[in-house]
Every structure is written in structure tokens, then in C-alpha cells.
Short mmCIF file of C-alpha atoms in Angstrom, two decimals:
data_model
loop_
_atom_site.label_atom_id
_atom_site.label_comp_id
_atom_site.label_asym_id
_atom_site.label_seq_id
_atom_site.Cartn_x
_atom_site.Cartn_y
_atom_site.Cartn_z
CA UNK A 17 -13.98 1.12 9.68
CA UNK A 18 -17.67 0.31 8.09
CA UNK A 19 -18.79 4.23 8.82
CA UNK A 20 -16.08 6.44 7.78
CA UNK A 21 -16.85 10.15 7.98
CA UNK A 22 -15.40 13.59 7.14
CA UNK A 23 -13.07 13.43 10.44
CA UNK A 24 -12.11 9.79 9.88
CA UNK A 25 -10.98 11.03 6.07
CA UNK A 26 -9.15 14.17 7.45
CA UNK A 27 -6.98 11.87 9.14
CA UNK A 28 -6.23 9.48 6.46
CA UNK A 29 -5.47 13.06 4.43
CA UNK A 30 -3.32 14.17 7.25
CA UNK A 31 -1.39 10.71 7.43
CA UNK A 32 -0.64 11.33 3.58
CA UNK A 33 0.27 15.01 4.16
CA UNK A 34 2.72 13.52 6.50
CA UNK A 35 4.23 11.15 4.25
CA UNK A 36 4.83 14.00 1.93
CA UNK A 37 6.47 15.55 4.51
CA UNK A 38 8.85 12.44 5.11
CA UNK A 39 9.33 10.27 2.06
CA UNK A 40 13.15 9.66 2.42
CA UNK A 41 12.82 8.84 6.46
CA UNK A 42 13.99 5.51 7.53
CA UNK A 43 15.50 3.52 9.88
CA UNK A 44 19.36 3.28 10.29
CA UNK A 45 21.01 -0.15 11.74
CA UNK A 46 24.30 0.16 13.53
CA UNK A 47 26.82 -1.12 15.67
CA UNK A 48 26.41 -1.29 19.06
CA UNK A 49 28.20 -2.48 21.93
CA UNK A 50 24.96 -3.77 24.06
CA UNK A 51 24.02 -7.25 22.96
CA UNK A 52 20.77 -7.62 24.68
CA UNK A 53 17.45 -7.58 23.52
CA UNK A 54 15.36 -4.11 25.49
CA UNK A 55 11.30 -3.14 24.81
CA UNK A 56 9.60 -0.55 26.21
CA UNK A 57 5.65 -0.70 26.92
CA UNK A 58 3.44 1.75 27.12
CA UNK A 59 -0.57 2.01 27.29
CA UNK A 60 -3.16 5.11 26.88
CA UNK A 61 -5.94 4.18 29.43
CA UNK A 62 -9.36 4.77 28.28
CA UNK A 63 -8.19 6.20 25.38
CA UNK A 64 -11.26 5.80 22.94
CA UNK A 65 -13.95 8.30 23.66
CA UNK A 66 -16.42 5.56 22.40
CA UNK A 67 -16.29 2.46 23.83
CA UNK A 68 -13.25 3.40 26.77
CA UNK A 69 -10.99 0.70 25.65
CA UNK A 70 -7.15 1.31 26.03
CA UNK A 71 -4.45 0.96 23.72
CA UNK A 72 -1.28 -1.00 24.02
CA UNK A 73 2.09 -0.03 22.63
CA UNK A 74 5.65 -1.80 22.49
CA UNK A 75 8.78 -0.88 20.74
CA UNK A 76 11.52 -3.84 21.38
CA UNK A 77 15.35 -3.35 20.32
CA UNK A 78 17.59 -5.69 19.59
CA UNK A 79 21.24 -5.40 20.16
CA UNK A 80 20.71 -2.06 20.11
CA UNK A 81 18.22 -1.73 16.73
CA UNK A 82 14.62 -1.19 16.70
CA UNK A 83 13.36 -3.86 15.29
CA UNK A 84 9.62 -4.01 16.02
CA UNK A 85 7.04 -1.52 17.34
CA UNK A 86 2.97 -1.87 17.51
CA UNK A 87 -0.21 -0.63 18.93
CA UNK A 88 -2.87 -2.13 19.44
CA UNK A 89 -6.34 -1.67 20.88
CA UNK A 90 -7.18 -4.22 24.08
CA UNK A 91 -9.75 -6.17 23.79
CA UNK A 92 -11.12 -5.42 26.99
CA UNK A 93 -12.46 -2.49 29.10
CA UNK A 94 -9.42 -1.75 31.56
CA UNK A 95 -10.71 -0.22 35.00
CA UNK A 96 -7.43 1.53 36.13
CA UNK A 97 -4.59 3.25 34.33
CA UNK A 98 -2.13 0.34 36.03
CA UNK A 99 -4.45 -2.66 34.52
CA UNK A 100 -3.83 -1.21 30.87
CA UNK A 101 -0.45 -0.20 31.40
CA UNK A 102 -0.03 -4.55 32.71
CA UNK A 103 -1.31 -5.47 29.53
CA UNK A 104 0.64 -3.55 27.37
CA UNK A 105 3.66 -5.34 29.50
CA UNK A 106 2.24 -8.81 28.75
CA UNK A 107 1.98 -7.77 24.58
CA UNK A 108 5.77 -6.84 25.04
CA UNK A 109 7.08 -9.61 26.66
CA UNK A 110 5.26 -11.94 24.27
CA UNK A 111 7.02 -10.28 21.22
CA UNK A 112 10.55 -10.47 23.26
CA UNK A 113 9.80 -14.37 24.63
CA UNK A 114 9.30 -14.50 19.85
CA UNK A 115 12.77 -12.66 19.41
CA UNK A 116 14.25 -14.81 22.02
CA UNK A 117 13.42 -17.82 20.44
CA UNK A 118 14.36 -16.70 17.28
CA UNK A 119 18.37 -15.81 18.39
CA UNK A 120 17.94 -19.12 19.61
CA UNK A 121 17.75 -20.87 17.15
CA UNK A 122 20.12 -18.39 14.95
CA UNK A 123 22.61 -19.28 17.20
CA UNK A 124 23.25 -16.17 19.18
CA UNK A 125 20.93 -16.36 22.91
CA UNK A 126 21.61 -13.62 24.79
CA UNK A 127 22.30 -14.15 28.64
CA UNK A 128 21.04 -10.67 29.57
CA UNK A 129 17.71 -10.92 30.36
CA UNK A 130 15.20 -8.86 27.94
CA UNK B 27 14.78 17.89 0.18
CA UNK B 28 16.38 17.92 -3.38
CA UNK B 29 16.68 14.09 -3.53
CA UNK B 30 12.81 13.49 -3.19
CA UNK B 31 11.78 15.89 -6.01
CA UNK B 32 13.69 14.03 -9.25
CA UNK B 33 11.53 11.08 -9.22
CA UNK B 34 8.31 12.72 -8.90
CA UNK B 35 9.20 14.29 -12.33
CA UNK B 36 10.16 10.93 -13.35
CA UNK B 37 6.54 9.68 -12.48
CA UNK B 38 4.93 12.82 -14.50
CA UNK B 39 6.18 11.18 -17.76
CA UNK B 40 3.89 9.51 -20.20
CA UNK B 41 4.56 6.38 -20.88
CA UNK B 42 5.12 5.10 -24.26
CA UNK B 43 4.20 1.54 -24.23
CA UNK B 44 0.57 0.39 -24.01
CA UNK B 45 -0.07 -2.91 -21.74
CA UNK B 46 -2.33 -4.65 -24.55
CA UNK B 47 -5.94 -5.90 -23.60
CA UNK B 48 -6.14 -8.86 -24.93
CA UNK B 49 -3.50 -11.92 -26.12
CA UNK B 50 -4.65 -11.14 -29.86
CA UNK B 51 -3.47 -7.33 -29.43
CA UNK B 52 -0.15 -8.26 -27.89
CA UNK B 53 0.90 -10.37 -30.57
CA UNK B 54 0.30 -8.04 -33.04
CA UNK B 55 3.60 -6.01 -31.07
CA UNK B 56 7.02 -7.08 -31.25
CA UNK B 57 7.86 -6.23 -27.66
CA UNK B 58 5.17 -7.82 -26.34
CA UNK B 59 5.14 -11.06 -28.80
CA UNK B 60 8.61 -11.36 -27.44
CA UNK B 61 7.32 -11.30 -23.89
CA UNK B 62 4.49 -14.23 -24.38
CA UNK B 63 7.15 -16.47 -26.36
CA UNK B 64 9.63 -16.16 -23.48
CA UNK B 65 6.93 -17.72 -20.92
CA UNK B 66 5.83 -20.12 -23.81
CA UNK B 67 9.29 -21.42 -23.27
CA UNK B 68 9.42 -21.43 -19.72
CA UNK B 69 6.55 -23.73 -19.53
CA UNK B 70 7.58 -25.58 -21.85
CA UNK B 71 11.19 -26.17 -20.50
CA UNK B 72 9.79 -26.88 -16.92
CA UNK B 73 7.21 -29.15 -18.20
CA UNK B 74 4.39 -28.15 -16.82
CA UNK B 75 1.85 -29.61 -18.65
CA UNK B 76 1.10 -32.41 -21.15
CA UNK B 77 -2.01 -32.28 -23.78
CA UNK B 78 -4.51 -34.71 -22.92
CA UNK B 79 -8.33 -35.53 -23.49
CA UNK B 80 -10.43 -34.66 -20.66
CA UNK B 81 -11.67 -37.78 -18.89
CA UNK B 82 -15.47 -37.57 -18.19
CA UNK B 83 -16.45 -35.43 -15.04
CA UNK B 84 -13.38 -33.44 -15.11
CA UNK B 85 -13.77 -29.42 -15.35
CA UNK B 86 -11.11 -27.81 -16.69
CA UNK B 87 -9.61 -24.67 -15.00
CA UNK B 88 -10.15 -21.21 -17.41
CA UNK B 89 -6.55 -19.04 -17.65
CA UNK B 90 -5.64 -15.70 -19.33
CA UNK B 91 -2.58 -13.83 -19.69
CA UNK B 92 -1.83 -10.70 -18.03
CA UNK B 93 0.88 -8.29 -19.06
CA UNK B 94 2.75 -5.95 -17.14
CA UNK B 95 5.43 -3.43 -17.64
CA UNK B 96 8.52 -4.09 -15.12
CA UNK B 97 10.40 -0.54 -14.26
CA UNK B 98 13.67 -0.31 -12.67
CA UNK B 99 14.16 1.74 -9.55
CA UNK B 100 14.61 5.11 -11.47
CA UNK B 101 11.06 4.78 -13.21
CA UNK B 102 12.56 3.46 -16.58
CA UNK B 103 10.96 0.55 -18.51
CA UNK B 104 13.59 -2.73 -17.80
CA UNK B 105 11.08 -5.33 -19.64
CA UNK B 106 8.06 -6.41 -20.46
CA UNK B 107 6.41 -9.11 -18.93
CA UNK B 108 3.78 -11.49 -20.09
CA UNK B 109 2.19 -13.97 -17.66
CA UNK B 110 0.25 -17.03 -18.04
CA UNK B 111 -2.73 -17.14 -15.21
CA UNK B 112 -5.14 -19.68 -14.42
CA UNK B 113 -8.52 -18.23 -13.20
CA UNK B 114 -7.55 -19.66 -9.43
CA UNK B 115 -11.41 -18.99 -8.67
CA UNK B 116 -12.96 -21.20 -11.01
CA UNK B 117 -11.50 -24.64 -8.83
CA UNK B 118 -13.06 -26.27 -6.43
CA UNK B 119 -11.68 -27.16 -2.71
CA UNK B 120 -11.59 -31.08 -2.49
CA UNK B 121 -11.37 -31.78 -6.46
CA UNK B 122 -9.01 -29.55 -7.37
CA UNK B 123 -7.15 -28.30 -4.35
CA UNK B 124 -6.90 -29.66 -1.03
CA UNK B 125 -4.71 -27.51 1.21
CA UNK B 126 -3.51 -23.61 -0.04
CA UNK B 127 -1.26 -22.40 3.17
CA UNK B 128 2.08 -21.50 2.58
CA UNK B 129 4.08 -18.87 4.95
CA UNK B 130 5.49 -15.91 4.19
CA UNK B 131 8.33 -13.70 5.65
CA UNK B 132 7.02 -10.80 7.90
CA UNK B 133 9.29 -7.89 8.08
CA UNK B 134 9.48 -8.31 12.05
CA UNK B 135 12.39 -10.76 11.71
CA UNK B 136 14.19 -9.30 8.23
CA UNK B 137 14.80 -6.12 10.96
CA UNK B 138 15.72 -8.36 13.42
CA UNK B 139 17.87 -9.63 10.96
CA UNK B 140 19.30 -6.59 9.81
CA UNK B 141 19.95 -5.69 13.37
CA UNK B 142 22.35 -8.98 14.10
CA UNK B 143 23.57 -8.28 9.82
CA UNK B 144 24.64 -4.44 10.71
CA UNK B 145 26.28 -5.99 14.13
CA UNK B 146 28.28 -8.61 12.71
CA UNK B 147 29.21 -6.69 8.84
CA UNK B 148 28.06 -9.62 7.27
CA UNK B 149 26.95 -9.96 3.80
CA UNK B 150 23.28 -9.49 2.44
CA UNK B 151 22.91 -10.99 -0.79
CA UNK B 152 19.36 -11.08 -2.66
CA UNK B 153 18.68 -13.62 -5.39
CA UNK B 154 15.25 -13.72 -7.61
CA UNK B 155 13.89 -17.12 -8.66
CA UNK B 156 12.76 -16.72 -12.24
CA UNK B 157 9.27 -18.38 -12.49
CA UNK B 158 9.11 -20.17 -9.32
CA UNK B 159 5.37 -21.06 -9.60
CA UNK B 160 6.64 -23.14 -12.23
CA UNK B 161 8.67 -25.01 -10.16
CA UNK B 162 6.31 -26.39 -7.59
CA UNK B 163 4.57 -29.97 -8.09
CA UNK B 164 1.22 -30.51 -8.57
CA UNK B 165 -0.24 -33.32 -6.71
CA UNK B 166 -3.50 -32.76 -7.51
CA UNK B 167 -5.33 -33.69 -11.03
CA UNK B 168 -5.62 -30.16 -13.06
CA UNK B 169 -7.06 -30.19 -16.06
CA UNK B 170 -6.61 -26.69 -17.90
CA UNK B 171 -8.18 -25.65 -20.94
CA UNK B 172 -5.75 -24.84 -23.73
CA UNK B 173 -4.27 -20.79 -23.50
CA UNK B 174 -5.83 -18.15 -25.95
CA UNK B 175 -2.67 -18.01 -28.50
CA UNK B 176 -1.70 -21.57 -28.60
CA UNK B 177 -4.64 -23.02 -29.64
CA UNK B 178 -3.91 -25.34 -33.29
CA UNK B 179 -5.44 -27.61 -35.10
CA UNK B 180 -4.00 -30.59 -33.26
CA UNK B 181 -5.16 -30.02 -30.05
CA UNK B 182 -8.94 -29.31 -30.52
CA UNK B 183 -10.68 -30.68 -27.80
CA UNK B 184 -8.34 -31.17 -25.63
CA UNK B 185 -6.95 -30.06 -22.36
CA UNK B 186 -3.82 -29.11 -20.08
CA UNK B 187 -3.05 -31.89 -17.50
CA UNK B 188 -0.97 -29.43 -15.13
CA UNK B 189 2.13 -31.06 -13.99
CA UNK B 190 3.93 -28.10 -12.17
CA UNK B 191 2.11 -25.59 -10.73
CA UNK B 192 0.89 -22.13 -12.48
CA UNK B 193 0.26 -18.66 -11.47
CA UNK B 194 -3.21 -18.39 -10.38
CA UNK B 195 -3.97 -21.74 -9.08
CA UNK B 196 -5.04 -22.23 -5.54
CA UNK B 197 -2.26 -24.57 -4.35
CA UNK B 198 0.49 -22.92 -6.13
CA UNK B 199 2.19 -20.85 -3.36
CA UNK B 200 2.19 -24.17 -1.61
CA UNK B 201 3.30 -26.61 -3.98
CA UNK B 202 6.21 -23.83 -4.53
CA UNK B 203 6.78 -23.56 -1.02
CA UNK B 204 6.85 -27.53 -0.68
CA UNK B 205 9.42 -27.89 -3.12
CA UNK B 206 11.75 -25.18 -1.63
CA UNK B 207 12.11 -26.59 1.53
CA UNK B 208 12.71 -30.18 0.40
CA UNK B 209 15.43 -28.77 -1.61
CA UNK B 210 17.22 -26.46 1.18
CA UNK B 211 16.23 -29.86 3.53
CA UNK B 212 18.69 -31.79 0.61
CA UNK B 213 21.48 -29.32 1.27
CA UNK B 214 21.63 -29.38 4.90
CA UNK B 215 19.21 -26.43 5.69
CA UNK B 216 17.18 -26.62 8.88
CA UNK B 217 13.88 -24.90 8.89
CA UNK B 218 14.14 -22.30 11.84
CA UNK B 219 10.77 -22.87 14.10
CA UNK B 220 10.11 -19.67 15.50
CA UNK B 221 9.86 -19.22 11.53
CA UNK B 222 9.37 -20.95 8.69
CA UNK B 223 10.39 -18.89 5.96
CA UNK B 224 14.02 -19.02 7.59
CA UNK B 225 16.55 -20.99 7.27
CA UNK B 226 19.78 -22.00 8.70
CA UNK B 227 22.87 -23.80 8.25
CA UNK B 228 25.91 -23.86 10.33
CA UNK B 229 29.05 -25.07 10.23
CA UNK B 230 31.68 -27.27 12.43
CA UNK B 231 33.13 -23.62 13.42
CA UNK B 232 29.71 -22.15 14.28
CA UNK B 233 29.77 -20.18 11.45
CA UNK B 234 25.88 -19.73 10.16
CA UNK B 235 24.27 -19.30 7.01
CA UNK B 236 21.11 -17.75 7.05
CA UNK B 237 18.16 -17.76 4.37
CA UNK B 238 15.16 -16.45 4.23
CA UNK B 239 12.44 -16.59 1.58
CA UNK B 240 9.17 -14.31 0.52
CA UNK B 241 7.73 -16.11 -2.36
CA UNK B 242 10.20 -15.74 -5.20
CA UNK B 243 12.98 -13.56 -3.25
CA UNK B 244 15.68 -14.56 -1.51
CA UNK B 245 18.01 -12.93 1.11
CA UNK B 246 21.30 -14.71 2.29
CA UNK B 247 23.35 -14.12 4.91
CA UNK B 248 25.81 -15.33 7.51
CA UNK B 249 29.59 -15.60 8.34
CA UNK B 250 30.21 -18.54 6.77
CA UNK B 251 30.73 -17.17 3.19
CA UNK B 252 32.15 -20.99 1.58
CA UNK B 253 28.32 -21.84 2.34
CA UNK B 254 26.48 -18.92 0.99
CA UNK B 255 29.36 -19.04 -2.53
CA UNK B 256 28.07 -22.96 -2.62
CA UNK B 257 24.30 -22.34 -2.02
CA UNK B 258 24.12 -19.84 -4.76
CA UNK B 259 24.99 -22.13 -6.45
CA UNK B 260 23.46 -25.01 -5.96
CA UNK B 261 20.14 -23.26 -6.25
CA UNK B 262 21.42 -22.17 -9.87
CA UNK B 263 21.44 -25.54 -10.57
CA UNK B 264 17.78 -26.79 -9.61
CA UNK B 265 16.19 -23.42 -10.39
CA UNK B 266 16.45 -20.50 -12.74
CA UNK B 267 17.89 -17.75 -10.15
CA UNK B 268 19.15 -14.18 -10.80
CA UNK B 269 21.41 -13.30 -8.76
CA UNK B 270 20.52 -9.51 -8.02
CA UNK B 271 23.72 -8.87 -5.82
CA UNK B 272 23.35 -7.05 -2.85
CA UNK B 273 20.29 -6.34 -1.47
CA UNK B 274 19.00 -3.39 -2.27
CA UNK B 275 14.69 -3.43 -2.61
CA UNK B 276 12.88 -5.96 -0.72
CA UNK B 277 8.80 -6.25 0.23
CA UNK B 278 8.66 -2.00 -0.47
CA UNK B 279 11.83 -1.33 1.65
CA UNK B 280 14.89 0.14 -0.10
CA UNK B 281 18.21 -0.49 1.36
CA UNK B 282 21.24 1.14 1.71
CA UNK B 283 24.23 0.35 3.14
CA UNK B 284 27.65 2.66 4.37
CA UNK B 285 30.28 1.67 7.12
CA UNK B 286 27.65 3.81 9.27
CA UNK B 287 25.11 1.04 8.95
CA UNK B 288 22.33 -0.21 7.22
CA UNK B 289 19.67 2.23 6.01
CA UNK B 290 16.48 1.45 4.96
CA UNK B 291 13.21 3.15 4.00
CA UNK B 292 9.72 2.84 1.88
CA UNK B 293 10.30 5.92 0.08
CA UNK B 294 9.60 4.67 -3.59
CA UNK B 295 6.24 2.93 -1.85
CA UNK B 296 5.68 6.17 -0.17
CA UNK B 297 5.82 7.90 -3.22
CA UNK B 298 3.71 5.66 -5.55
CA UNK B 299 1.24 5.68 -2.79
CA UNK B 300 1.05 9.64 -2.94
CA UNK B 301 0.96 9.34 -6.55
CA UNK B 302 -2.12 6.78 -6.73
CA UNK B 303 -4.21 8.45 -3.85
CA UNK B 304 -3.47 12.39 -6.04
CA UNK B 305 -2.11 13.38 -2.85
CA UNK B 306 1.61 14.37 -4.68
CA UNK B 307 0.55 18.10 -4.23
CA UNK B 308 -1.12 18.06 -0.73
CA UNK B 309 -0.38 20.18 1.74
CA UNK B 310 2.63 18.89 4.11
CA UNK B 311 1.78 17.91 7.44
CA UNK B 312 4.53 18.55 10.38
CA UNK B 313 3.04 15.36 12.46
CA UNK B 314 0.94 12.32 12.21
CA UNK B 315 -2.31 13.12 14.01
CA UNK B 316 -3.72 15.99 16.09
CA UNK B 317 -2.95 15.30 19.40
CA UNK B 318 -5.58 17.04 20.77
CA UNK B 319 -8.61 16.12 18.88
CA UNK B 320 -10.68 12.86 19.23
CA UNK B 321 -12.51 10.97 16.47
CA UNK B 322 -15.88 9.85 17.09
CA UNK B 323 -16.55 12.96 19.24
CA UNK B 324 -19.16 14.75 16.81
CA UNK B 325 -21.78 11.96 15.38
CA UNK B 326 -23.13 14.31 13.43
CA UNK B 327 -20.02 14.51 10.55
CA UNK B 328 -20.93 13.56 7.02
CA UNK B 329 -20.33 9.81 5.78
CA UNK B 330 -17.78 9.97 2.69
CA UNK B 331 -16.84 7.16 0.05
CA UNK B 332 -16.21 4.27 2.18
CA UNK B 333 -14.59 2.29 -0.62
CA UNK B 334 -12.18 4.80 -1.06
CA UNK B 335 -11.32 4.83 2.76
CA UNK B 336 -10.91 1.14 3.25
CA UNK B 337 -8.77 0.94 0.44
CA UNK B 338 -5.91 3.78 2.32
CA UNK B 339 -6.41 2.23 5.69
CA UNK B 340 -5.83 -1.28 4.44
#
């Protein structure tokens, strides 16, 4: 972020040749029959060259409807594939125990576990 | 593909109105002198200031007006706008202001939202509050020195003491925020906890209204439609609301809605993004990144405009 270079711009330029690409893409809410909230985790170990830090990732669905996705770099250095992949778990269940709350209180709590 | 390339033509054309510099330019326009009147009148009709003298050890707060063109969603010019600003920057925490945080939606619960909306075929309606700034209290002592434009010979010398809250000041999206809730709190609303910019009412039946707020906008929905008929209402009464209908742009997303579902996309934000970064004729890309290739590999590449680089990456 404070020393952008020539690669780091090439991918900002990329990003933007994507958008091009995809201006009208979006997402599409429907009807489902499952009434449950779902995530899935996922974590790329070691996945800066710099400092070896791994990144988490989440998607979570609810009743059937993506409804929020992230990455995000850990904070710390994870020293197996199985220790990243258990943090990435722990980010996802934090933004499900947030959505569960939320239907709470909207009046609609799902039974189903997440 | 056809459907992308008509507005991009649309944002080639010149545009015919010029956003004046200064208040003394704009009044010399019609259009614009028509603009800075209408917000002379909202201030005046919410009452949010009263000319005073300046009691000794006060520092009044500098404002300005800005002007703006407002376009509808096919590029064309719907109105313009003239706003009176104070210089936010010039108070000082303690005198002044005391506490600025007020919450705002994220779009992590509008999609959950829309999820439980597209599930259910309830309504989404999407109101506007006209000046809502305006609205809020002030419980601090502003002073305000007296707009560019309105000063006469009467009130030489003297000052704004700000009764309602104005665009610019540090406390405003609070004071705003404030005044919303003890008004929903009046009508039976119950401010949700896992977040604050949402609202709920149900009824006897377990039907639910929901509300949510982002500054000035407005989404309602629920099942229980005698609630959301009386709240629109209601909130006509104790502010100046447009009632925009279904909801079709919120925070960059546009919406759509069939008996397939409920669409939504950023592709007028997408669009004016390519258009302010000159990227409208680059090259497309197929995917995001290059899977392959690591940053940070070579130390040896060439810095480049870091401004420019914060400013896309956010």
C-alpha cells in the first residue's frame, strides 16, 4: 500500500480490464426451499511470498442467497496448512453467530444449525 | 453486450450547464438562482437558525455553498442543486462539538435482507428524506457567520445561532441520526441490536415491518403492509419525504426485480468508475488476477504515482 510499483499497478489495471469485461454482472436473489443459514471457509496457507501470512476466506448463504463473502489476510504467521484453514473457520462462524442474531431479532431463527 | 454500450455514449456528451464557482456567479443564472432560493427556504421553514450578536469568546463557524448537478439514471440532468455547507473543519471538539458517531447501514445485512425480501415476495419500498441535516437538533452553541448571498444591511455584525443542524458540521450526522430514532421510538419502532440502522415493528399476528436507514435513504419492508401504508405516512408528516417507490438504486447498487427474483448490480458505479480512472477503452480482461504470478516477487520493479494507486484501491 505505501510502495506501489509497476506490478502492483498492472493489477489494479487488470481489475479495471475486468470490470469492463463485466459491468452488467450481479447477483440474483431467489426462492428457495432451504431455510437455513450455510458458509463455506476456505484459507490459502502461506500465501504471501513476503511475510508467509495466510489468507482467510468465507462466503455465508442465507436461505439459500449469498449474502456475504470476504478475505482477509491473518494476522498471524500460520505453521501448518490445517492452522490457517481453523482460522478461516473461526472468521466464518463469527459472521454466521452476526446473521444469526440478526434473524433473531427479525423474527425468523432458524432451527437448522448454520 | 448491447445493453452496456448506450450509456457509455450517454457519458461522451458535453454537458451544457456549468456548476458556477462562486455564490456571486450562480446568481447571475436563472437555474441556479432558483436552486439557492429553494434551500434559502428550506432553512428558513425548518428554522434553523436565528440572527444574533456574537457573545464575547465565541468563534463563529465559516460556510460556503456548493452546487451540484443531480442526473437521473439515464445520464440526463433532473435538477440542480445548491447546498449550504458549514466549513465542518473550522470547529473545535469540546466547544463546538462533543460527540460525532452516528451508524450507518453496511450492505452485509441489506443482502441479507434481500435474501429473506426475495423469499417471502414482500415489498421494497425506498423513500428519500429531503434535507434531513436540517432536521436534526443542535445541542450544542453554534455560532455561524452570515452566508455569502444573504448578507444585508440589517444584519452587519452579526451571526447565525444554529438551531438545527447543517451540512458540514461535525455533529450533524448525529444530531440527524438522534432525531430519527426518537421518532421511529414514538411510533413503536424497536431499534434491532445486532444493528442499529434497522428497525422493526411487528404486529399482534407476527407480521413485521422492517426499516432500515443510510443517512437520508430509506428502505421499507415487511408483511405487514397496514404498517408500512401508515409509516409512510407518518414520516410525511414530521419530515419532508419523497417517496421514490420501489427500490430501485441504493448505496451504488441498482435493483431489479422479476417473479425470478431480485437482481442487483453496481453497473452504473462500475461504469463511472471506468469513466473517471480513462479506463472506458482498456483492454478486457477474461479474469480478476493472474493466478500464477506473485506480487512482491521482483523488488526491483519501478515505483509509480502512489496517489493515484491509493485512490483505486481505496
Amino acid at each position: 500500500m505505501n510502495n506501489p510499483t509497476e506490478d502492483h499497478m498492472a493489477a489494479v489495471n487488470r481489475i479495471l480490464g475486468y470490470l469492463k469485461m463485466t459491468p452488467g454482472r450481479g447477483l440474483l436473489y431467489k426462492k428457495c426451499d432451504n431455510r437455513n443459514i450455510e458458509i463455506y471457509t476456505d484459507a490459502d496457507w502461506a500465501g504471501n511470498i513476503i511475510d508467509r501470512r495466510s489468507t482467510s476466506g468465507y462466503c455465508s448463504y442465507v436461505w439459500g442467497n449469498l449474502v456475504t463473502r470476504r478475505s482477509k489476510k491473518q494476522h498471524v504467521v500460520s505453521r501448518s496448512s490445517v492452522e490457517s484453514e481453523l482460522r478461516a473457520l473461526a472468521l466464518g462462524i463469527c459472521e454466521g453467530m452476526w446473521i444469526q442474531r440478526l434473524l433473531k431479532e427479525l423474527g425468523m431463527e432458524s432451527l437448522t444449525p448454520i | 453486450m448491447k445493453g452496456y454500450h448506450q450509456p457509455i455514449m450517454h457519458l461522451c456528451q458535453p454537458l451544457t450547464v456549468q456548476i458556477p464557482k462562486s455564490i456571486e456567479e450562480a446568481l447571475k443564472d436563472s437555474g441556479w438562482r432558483k436552486a439557492v432560493s429553494d434551500e434559502i427556504s428550506a432553512i428558513n421553514k425548518n428554522r434553523t437558525w436565528e440572527i444574533s450578536k456574537l457573545p464575547p469568546g465565541k468563534k463563529p463557524v465559516r460556510c460556503k455553498w456548493l452546487f451540484t448537478i443531480k442526473h437521473k439514471a439515464d445520464g440526463s440532468i433532473e435538477r440542480l442543486k445548491a447546498r449550504l455547507v458549514a466549513k465542518g473543519f473550522t470547529q473545535s471538539y469540546g466547544i463546538d462539538y462533543q460527540e460525532t458517531f452516528a451508524p450507518v447501514a453496511k450492505l452485509n445485512t441489506i443482502r441479507v435482507l434481500l435474501s429473506l425480501v426475495a423469499n417471502q415476495d414482500w415489498p421494497l419500498h425506498q423513500l428519500d428524506i429531503k434535507n434531513a441535516f436540517l432536521n436534526g437538533d443542535l445541542v450544542e452553541e453554534v455560532y455561524m457567520e452570515i452566508p455569502p448571498g444573504l448578507e444585508t444591511s440589517s444584519n452587519v455584525n452579526r451571526v447565525c445561532r444554529l438551531k438545527k443542524s447543517l451540512y458540514g458540521l461535525k455533529q450533524s450526522p448525529r444530531a440527524w441520526f438522534d432525531r430519527f430514532t426518537k421518532t421511529l421510538a414514538q411510533y413503536g419502532y424497536s431499534q434491532c441490536q445486532a444493528y442499529h440502522t434497522l428497525y422493526v415493528k411487528t404486529s399482534p399476528e407476527k407480521e413485521i415491518a422492517i426499516l432500515i436507514v443510510y443517512v437520508d435513504d430509506i428502505i421499507l419492508t415487511g408483511d405487514y403492509e397496514e404498517e408500512l401504508v401508515r409509516l409512510k405516512k407518518l414520516l410525511a408528516k414530521e419530515f419532508e419525504i419523497k417517496d421514490l417507490g420501489y427500490l430501485k438504486y441504493f448505496l451504488g447498487m441498482e435493483v431489479a426485480r422479476s417473479r425470478k427474483g431480485i437482481y442487483v448490480s453496481q453497473r452504473k458505479y462500475v461504469l463511472d468508475l471506468l469513466k473517471e480512472t480513462g479506463m472506458l477503452g482498456c483492454k478486457p480482461a477474461d479474469t480478476l488476477m493472474d493466478s500464477t504470478k506473485k506480487i512482491g516477487a521482483e523488488n526491483d520493479s519501478i515505483p509509480v504515482d502512489r496517489e493515484r494507486y491509493q485512490r483505486l484501491v481505496g
